[in-house]
Amino acid sequence: MTKQSMTALLEQMTLEEKIFQLMQLTPNFLSEDDANLTGPLAWMGVTENMVNNAGSVLSAVGAKETIALQKKYMENSRLGIPLLLMADIIHGYRTIFPVTLAIGSTWDLELAEKSAAIAAKESAVTGIHVTFAPMVDLVRDPRWGRVMESTGEDPYLNSEYARAFVRGFQGDDLAGDLDRVAACVKHFAAYGAAEGGRDYNTVNMSERQLRESYLPAYKAALDEGCEMVMTAFNTVDGIPATGNKWLMRNLLRDEWGFDGMLISDWGAVGEMIPHGVAADGKEAALKAIEAGVDMEMMTSHYANHLKELVEAGEVDVKLIDESVLRILKLKDKLGLFENPYRAASEEREKEVLLSPEHRAAAREIAAKSFVLLKNEQQALPLRSGQKLALIGPFAESGDILGPWSIWGKQEETVQLHAGLSAHKAADIVAVAKGSDIDAVTEEQLQEAVAAASQADVIVLALGESSEMSGEAGSRGDIRLPEAQLELIRKLKPLGKPIVVVLFNGRPLDLHGVIEEADALLEVWFPGTEGGNAIADVLFGDVNPSGRLTMSFPYSVGQVPVYYNNYNTGRPLTPQNANERYVSKYLDMPNAPLLPFGYGLSYTSFSYGEATLSTDVMNVGDTLRVSVDVTNTGAAAGEEVVQLYVRDLAGEVVRPLKELKGFRKLAIQPGETQTVTFEITEEQLRYYHADLQLKSDAGEFHVFVGPNSRDAEAKSFRLTK
Ligand code: BGC
Ligand code: BGC
């Protein structure tokens, strides 16, 4: 239908029908069960009439269920308005890819896009129309369990990934390409900055910081055409995002020109009451609609109060009309008026879900997301002929899909033991659990020692269970649980090489593990093909090329610790390390244990000296920075060459380094490749005190290197 007819449709709707369109519920509300209507529904103030007219349902799964739901809904719909079906397809639907933080570690935008395209195809065929992704919250605090949903701590990199994910989910013809779904970028805004890393906690920051670091990735998603936005649970400058007029109206709608659909996060409208900015549900509804929230997820304050607010003249019906129209327009854009079932098909589901092609992609992406954090005495790659003992709580665990893999199945997942055994070079002589995630017995330890004694190499699979990260998965102590540290201490005296394979959803404090291990491979939550992908990397069929996109702290006491921080007025230097009155800790270093951009390979790379095309750059010029990178080892490998810039004297203090570009190169042994980056004045702009984006004339440093720590500075001047 056209926009015109959507307006015509709107005109036929009663005020109640309009208001109920603004509501999103879970499918159980729409079930036949009458007990439902007297039980939880009544308790939530949800009536049958609301249910029959609710605009959207979240988390309905499977073509069979979604088709039945849509059919029943359409039968009840007076005006033939289809239901919009949304779900959290975060890193895969049935074929589960590695968690987003792991995908971030690939530094490969094409693979990120591909993972989203496959997730879209698998979910579209089950009848889903919209995914609640990408989550692009910038993160600096690994205590927060949701860092695994983000691509990390850098605004530029997050923005590039935001675009890639939106392209993958939506394609370039959402209306015509039924294998795609609409994307919903979240959580607007700055949810990643929850104080103390405690989930749902307050966010406090200046508008400048918000604009400089936190907003770019949301904006990038919208520039790429992302159809929807979800609000955040947190406050933004004292006002919950979901009722924040400045954020939603002034910034999102007026300044950025976003005219798509805005949905609250789960229950976030009602949460304005405990936040303490609304006395009751009526006031919460008023604030949310005024702030521009079109659809309310999982609470019924709009449905229960908007009518009364309109009749009392407190809410202009125009606001409701605008919201309804945005929802109708999205339904129309997805083609639901012509075909409310869209791509849902039980038949096609069988051929699309978990297809060999999708599994292969999951395996490739997983292998490329692993980050080799340590490798001494050439412990890795494993060699054929070595006898292996596979030990640890993740040796035979299916809990490797991550906390957001709702429709992935553990029984379809390749566990580590299965993946390793399938490799032709594997000779696994013993397997032992060694410990539980969080507890260990003497028997378990003895079994582990007995297993290890038979082997040449210990492959030790440790980590966090998926429940230890994700939503409501904050931790105050981010070391591995003591039980697992005890296990590694017990195995160490055997004097055999220990290769740790680490499963987790966040940067951990690795003390207690990294010193004891000869090699340490970070595999995050690797997804459906995890075990195979790990075997590919451990045996060297795939040379690890992942690089961290979030710093691994030395200790939780440093958090937040991130690479793009400021110098301070008393910076710590090698020369003043013994002075007291400098910015430092008395009991630990300032630097994280492992910096942003870090990761090893089975080969080695050397960098030549960077050369600049000029040392004086005028506005309008393009500065070229070139560097030779040589593979000095014996294996072919991939290197992520990173470009950073520092503005030495700005109007506002500037980060010590800011990522401005990167290139992932495949280099053969002995081969040298030259990388050339371009820098323009536009890339040197930042938000000044007046919140205008502009650059400063003066000196800049530019760095090209393998990570944010190990790169030499070259200097140039910008003249105006
Ligand atoms: C989460 C969102 C999610 C929504 C729907 C909320 O609790 O914060 O990220 O999309 O639930 O499941
Ligand atoms: C969470 C949602 C989640 C749901 C699952 C809610 O409390 O906020 O994110 O999807 O529980 O039932």
PDB file of N, CA, C and O in Angstrom, residues 643-685:
ATOM      1  N   LEU A 643      45.373   1.946  12.298  1.00  0.00           N
ATOM      2  CA  LEU A 643      45.789   3.351  12.174  1.00  0.00           C
ATOM      3  C   LEU A 643      45.158   4.170  13.304  1.00  0.00           C
ATOM      4  O   LEU A 643      43.941   4.159  13.483  1.00  0.00           O
ATOM      5  N   TYR A 644      46.003   4.862  14.051  1.00  0.00           N
ATOM      6  CA  TYR A 644      45.514   5.698  15.150  1.00  0.00           C
ATOM      7  C   TYR A 644      46.030   7.130  14.980  1.00  0.00           C
ATOM      8  O   TYR A 644      47.085   7.352  14.383  1.00  0.00           O
ATOM      9  N   VAL A 645      45.274   8.077  15.555  1.00  0.00           N
ATOM     10  CA  VAL A 645      45.673   9.483  15.486  1.00  0.00           C
ATOM     11  C   VAL A 645      45.543  10.106  16.863  1.00  0.00           C
ATOM     12  O   VAL A 645      44.700   9.703  17.664  1.00  0.00           O
ATOM     13  N   ARG A 646      46.418  11.062  17.148  1.00  0.00           N
ATOM     14  CA  ARG A 646      46.269  11.855  18.376  1.00  0.00           C
ATOM     15  C   ARG A 646      46.413  13.333  18.033  1.00  0.00           C
ATOM     16  O   ARG A 646      47.354  13.730  17.347  1.00  0.00           O
ATOM     17  N   ASP A 647      45.497  14.125  18.538  1.00  0.00           N
ATOM     18  CA  ASP A 647      45.540  15.582  18.404  1.00  0.00           C
ATOM     19  C   ASP A 647      46.262  16.097  19.642  1.00  0.00           C
ATOM     20  O   ASP A 647      45.762  15.940  20.761  1.00  0.00           O
ATOM     21  N   LEU A 648      47.445  16.698  19.453  1.00  0.00           N
ATOM     22  CA  LEU A 648      48.268  17.019  20.629  1.00  0.00           C
ATOM     23  C   LEU A 648      47.761  18.179  21.468  1.00  0.00           C
ATOM     24  O   LEU A 648      47.960  18.201  22.674  1.00  0.00           O
ATOM     25  N   ALA A 649      47.150  19.166  20.828  1.00  0.00           N
ATOM     26  CA  ALA A 649      46.611  20.279  21.611  1.00  0.00           C
ATOM     27  C   ALA A 649      45.286  20.712  21.017  1.00  0.00           C
ATOM     28  O   ALA A 649      45.239  21.368  19.977  1.00  0.00           O
ATOM     29  N   GLY A 650      44.218  20.317  21.647  1.00  0.00           N
ATOM     30  CA  GLY A 650      42.892  20.684  21.173  1.00  0.00           C
ATOM     31  C   GLY A 650      42.293  21.760  22.062  1.00  0.00           C
ATOM     32  O   GLY A 650      42.924  22.224  23.013  1.00  0.00           O
ATOM     33  N   GLU A 651      41.076  22.116  21.769  1.00  0.00           N
ATOM     34  CA  GLU A 651      40.374  23.022  22.678  1.00  0.00           C
ATOM     35  C   GLU A 651      39.876  22.223  23.879  1.00  0.00           C
ATOM     36  O   GLU A 651      39.828  22.695  25.000  1.00  0.00           O
ATOM     37  N   VAL A 652      39.510  20.972  23.597  1.00  0.00           N
ATOM     38  CA  VAL A 652      39.046  20.028  24.602  1.00  0.00           C
ATOM     39  C   VAL A 652      40.113  18.932  24.644  1.00  0.00           C
ATOM     40  O   VAL A 652      40.731  18.656  23.615  1.00  0.00           O
ATOM     41  N   VAL A 653      40.335  18.321  25.799  1.00  0.00           N
ATOM     42  CA  VAL A 653      41.355  17.264  25.845  1.00  0.00           C
ATOM     43  C   VAL A 653      40.992  16.141  24.880  1.00  0.00           C
ATOM     44  O   VAL A 653      39.823  15.818  24.694  1.00  0.00           O
ATOM     45  N   ARG A 654      42.020  15.574  24.277  1.00  0.00           N
ATOM     46  CA  ARG A 654      41.816  14.564  23.238  1.00  0.00           C
ATOM     47  C   ARG A 654      42.380  13.211  23.667  1.00  0.00           C
ATOM     48  O   ARG A 654      43.368  13.160  24.404  1.00  0.00           O
ATOM     49  N   PRO A 655      41.779  12.123  23.201  1.00  0.00           N
ATOM     50  CA  PRO A 655      42.295  10.791  23.549  1.00  0.00           C
ATOM     51  C   PRO A 655      43.752  10.610  23.123  1.00  0.00           C
ATOM     52  O   PRO A 655      44.207  11.210  22.148  1.00  0.00           O
ATOM     53  N   LEU A 656      44.459   9.751  23.849  1.00  0.00           N
ATOM     54  CA  LEU A 656      45.856   9.462  23.521  1.00  0.00           C
ATOM     55  C   LEU A 656      45.981   8.803  22.160  1.00  0.00           C
ATOM     56  O   LEU A 656      46.983   8.944  21.478  1.00  0.00           O
ATOM     57  N   LYS A 657      44.969   8.057  21.811  1.00  0.00           N
ATOM     58  CA  LYS A 657      44.917   7.456  20.472  1.00  0.00           C
ATOM     59  C   LYS A 657      43.460   7.282  20.103  1.00  0.00           C
ATOM     60  O   LYS A 657      42.633   6.982  20.964  1.00  0.00           O
ATOM     61  N   GLU A 658      43.188   7.460  18.823  1.00  0.00           N
ATOM     62  CA  GLU A 658      41.843   7.191  18.306  1.00  0.00           C
ATOM     63  C   GLU A 658      41.975   6.392  17.027  1.00  0.00           C
ATOM     64  O   GLU A 658      42.679   6.821  16.105  1.00  0.00           O
ATOM     65  N   LEU A 659      41.294   5.264  16.974  1.00  0.00           N
ATOM     66  CA  LEU A 659      41.334   4.447  15.759  1.00  0.00           C
ATOM     67  C   LEU A 659      40.678   5.212  14.612  1.00  0.00           C
ATOM     68  O   LEU A 659      39.567   5.732  14.754  1.00  0.00           O
ATOM     69  N   LYS A 660      41.379   5.267  13.478  1.00  0.00           N
ATOM     70  CA  LYS A 660      40.828   5.966  12.308  1.00  0.00           C
ATOM     71  C   LYS A 660      40.715   5.071  11.086  1.00  0.00           C
ATOM     72  O   LYS A 660      40.164   5.481  10.068  1.00  0.00           O
ATOM     73  N   GLY A 661      41.306   3.896  11.174  1.00  0.00           N
ATOM     74  CA  GLY A 661      41.215   2.983  10.033  1.00  0.00           C
ATOM     75  C   GLY A 661      41.891   1.675  10.377  1.00  0.00           C
ATOM     76  O   GLY A 661      42.631   1.586  11.361  1.00  0.00           O
ATOM     77  N   PHE A 662      41.609   0.647   9.593  1.00  0.00           N
ATOM     78  CA  PHE A 662      42.296  -0.631   9.776  1.00  0.00           C
ATOM     79  C   PHE A 662      42.196  -1.406   8.473  1.00  0.00           C
ATOM     80  O   PHE A 662      41.329  -1.144   7.636  1.00  0.00           O
ATOM     81  N   ARG A 663      43.092  -2.352   8.311  1.00  0.00           N
ATOM     82  CA  ARG A 663      43.099  -3.179   7.111  1.00  0.00           C
ATOM     83  C   ARG A 663      43.482  -4.589   7.534  1.00  0.00           C
ATOM     84  O   ARG A 663      44.440  -4.758   8.297  1.00  0.00           O
ATOM     85  N   LYS A 664      42.743  -5.557   7.107  1.00  0.00           N
ATOM     86  CA  LYS A 664      43.103  -6.942   7.423  1.00  0.00           C
ATOM     87  C   LYS A 664      43.774  -7.554   6.199  1.00  0.00           C
ATOM     88  O   LYS A 664      43.173  -7.626   5.129  1.00  0.00           O
ATOM     89  N   LEU A 665      45.035  -7.954   6.351  1.00  0.00           N
ATOM     90  CA  LEU A 665      45.824  -8.440   5.212  1.00  0.00           C
ATOM     91  C   LEU A 665      46.163  -9.908   5.373  1.00  0.00           C
ATOM     92  O   LEU A 665      46.562 -10.339   6.448  1.00  0.00           O
ATOM     93  N   ALA A 666      46.062 -10.658   4.295  1.00  0.00           N
ATOM     94  CA  ALA A 666      46.549 -12.043   4.288  1.00  0.00           C
ATOM     95  C   ALA A 666      47.936 -12.004   3.658  1.00  0.00           C
ATOM     96  O   ALA A 666      48.096 -11.554   2.524  1.00  0.00           O
ATOM     97  N   ILE A 667      48.943 -12.432   4.423  1.00  0.00           N
ATOM     98  CA  ILE A 667      50.326 -12.310   3.935  1.00  0.00           C
ATOM     99  C   ILE A 667      51.018 -13.672   3.979  1.00  0.00           C
ATOM    100  O   ILE A 667      50.959 -14.383   4.985  1.00  0.00           O
ATOM    101  N   GLN A 668      51.678 -14.003   2.900  1.00  0.00           N
ATOM    102  CA  GLN A 668      52.424 -15.271   2.812  1.00  0.00           C
ATOM    103  C   GLN A 668      53.769 -15.143   3.521  1.00  0.00           C
ATOM    104  O   GLN A 668      54.294 -14.034   3.650  1.00  0.00           O
ATOM    105  N   PRO A 669      54.352 -16.262   3.962  1.00  0.00           N
ATOM    106  CA  PRO A 669      55.670 -16.186   4.604  1.00  0.00           C
ATOM    107  C   PRO A 669      56.676 -15.494   3.688  1.00  0.00           C
ATOM    108  O   PRO A 669      56.722 -15.773   2.492  1.00  0.00           O
ATOM    109  N   GLY A 670      57.428 -14.579   4.244  1.00  0.00           N
ATOM    110  CA  GLY A 670      58.445 -13.870   3.475  1.00  0.00           C
ATOM    111  C   GLY A 670      57.901 -12.718   2.646  1.00  0.00           C
ATOM    112  O   GLY A 670      58.653 -11.892   2.138  1.00  0.00           O
ATOM    113  N   GLU A 671      56.581 -12.633   2.531  1.00  0.00           N
ATOM    114  CA  GLU A 671      56.002 -11.590   1.678  1.00  0.00           C
ATOM    115  C   GLU A 671      55.864 -10.267   2.442  1.00  0.00           C
ATOM    116  O   GLU A 671      55.646 -10.256   3.653  1.00  0.00           O
ATOM    117  N   THR A 672      56.026  -9.168   1.690  1.00  0.00           N
ATOM    118  CA  THR A 672      55.797  -7.836   2.264  1.00  0.00           C
ATOM    119  C   THR A 672      54.648  -7.176   1.516  1.00  0.00           C
ATOM    120  O   THR A 672      54.590  -7.247   0.290  1.00  0.00           O
ATOM    121  N   GLN A 673      53.733  -6.587   2.258  1.00  0.00           N
ATOM    122  CA  GLN A 673      52.673  -5.806   1.612  1.00  0.00           C
ATOM    123  C   GLN A 673      52.717  -4.382   2.142  1.00  0.00           C
ATOM    124  O   GLN A 673      53.031  -4.159   3.302  1.00  0.00           O
ATOM    125  N   THR A 674      52.401  -3.452   1.264  1.00  0.00           N
ATOM    126  CA  THR A 674      52.372  -2.049   1.672  1.00  0.00           C
ATOM    127  C   THR A 674      50.920  -1.625   1.872  1.00  0.00           C
ATOM    128  O   THR A 674      50.088  -1.847   1.002  1.00  0.00           O
ATOM    129  N   VAL A 675      50.668  -1.044   3.020  1.00  0.00           N
ATOM    130  CA  VAL A 675      49.320  -0.541   3.297  1.00  0.00           C
ATOM    131  C   VAL A 675      49.358   0.972   3.236  1.00  0.00           C
ATOM    132  O   VAL A 675      50.265   1.583   3.788  1.00  0.00           O
ATOM    133  N   THR A 676      48.395   1.568   2.582  1.00  0.00           N
ATOM    134  CA  THR A 676      48.318   3.027   2.575  1.00  0.00           C
ATOM    135  C   THR A 676      46.956   3.466   3.098  1.00  0.00           C
ATOM    136  O   THR A 676      45.913   3.031   2.602  1.00  0.00           O
ATOM    137  N   PHE A 677      46.984   4.278   4.126  1.00  0.00           N
ATOM    138  CA  PHE A 677      45.754   4.851   4.673  1.00  0.00           C
ATOM    139  C   PHE A 677      45.659   6.309   4.235  1.00  0.00           C
ATOM    140  O   PHE A 677      46.677   6.962   4.032  1.00  0.00           O
ATOM    141  N   GLU A 678      44.448   6.798   4.146  1.00  0.00           N
ATOM    142  CA  GLU A 678      44.270   8.214   3.831  1.00  0.00           C
ATOM    143  C   GLU A 678      43.633   8.912   5.022  1.00  0.00           C
ATOM    144  O   GLU A 678      42.729   8.375   5.661  1.00  0.00           O
ATOM    145  N   ILE A 679      44.134  10.110   5.307  1.00  0.00           N
ATOM    146  CA  ILE A 679      43.549  10.907   6.394  1.00  0.00           C
ATOM    147  C   ILE A 679      43.132  12.258   5.822  1.00  0.00           C
ATOM    148  O   ILE A 679      43.918  12.920   5.140  1.00  0.00           O
ATOM    149  N   THR A 680      41.885  12.625   6.095  1.00  0.00           N
ATOM    150  CA  THR A 680      41.418  13.950   5.677  1.00  0.00           C
ATOM    151  C   THR A 680      41.082  14.771   6.919  1.00  0.00           C
ATOM    152  O   THR A 680      40.954  14.224   8.020  1.00  0.00           O
ATOM    153  N   GLU A 681      40.923  16.056   6.710  1.00  0.00           N
ATOM    154  CA  GLU A 681      40.623  16.963   7.830  1.00  0.00           C
ATOM    155  C   GLU A 681      39.355  16.537   8.556  1.00  0.00           C
ATOM    156  O   GLU A 681      39.245  16.649   9.777  1.00  0.00           O
ATOM    157  N   GLU A 682      38.406  16.014   7.801  1.00  0.00           N
ATOM    158  CA  GLU A 682      37.136  15.605   8.392  1.00  0.00           C
ATOM    159  C   GLU A 682      37.333  14.561   9.499  1.00  0.00           C
ATOM    160  O   GLU A 682      36.631  14.571  10.512  1.00  0.00           O
ATOM    161  N   GLN A 683      38.307  13.676   9.290  1.00  0.00           N
ATOM    162  CA  GLN A 683      38.557  12.628  10.289  1.00  0.00           C
ATOM    163  C   GLN A 683      39.206  13.183  11.555  1.00  0.00           C
ATOM    164  O   GLN A 683      39.315  12.475  12.546  1.00  0.00           O
ATOM    165  N   LEU A 684      39.645  14.433  11.493  1.00  0.00           N
ATOM    166  CA  LEU A 684      40.328  15.018  12.657  1.00  0.00           C
ATOM    167  C   LEU A 684      39.379  15.877  13.487  1.00  0.00           C
ATOM    168  O   LEU A 684      39.758  16.469  14.486  1.00  0.00           O
ATOM    169  N   ARG A 685      38.125  15.934  13.062  1.00  0.00           N
ATOM    170  CA  ARG A 685      37.151  16.773  13.785  1.00  0.00           C
ATOM    171  C   ARG A 685      36.648  16.075  15.038  1.00  0.00           C
ATOM    172  O   ARG A 685      36.593  14.857  15.100  1.00  0.00           O
TER     173      ARG A 685
END
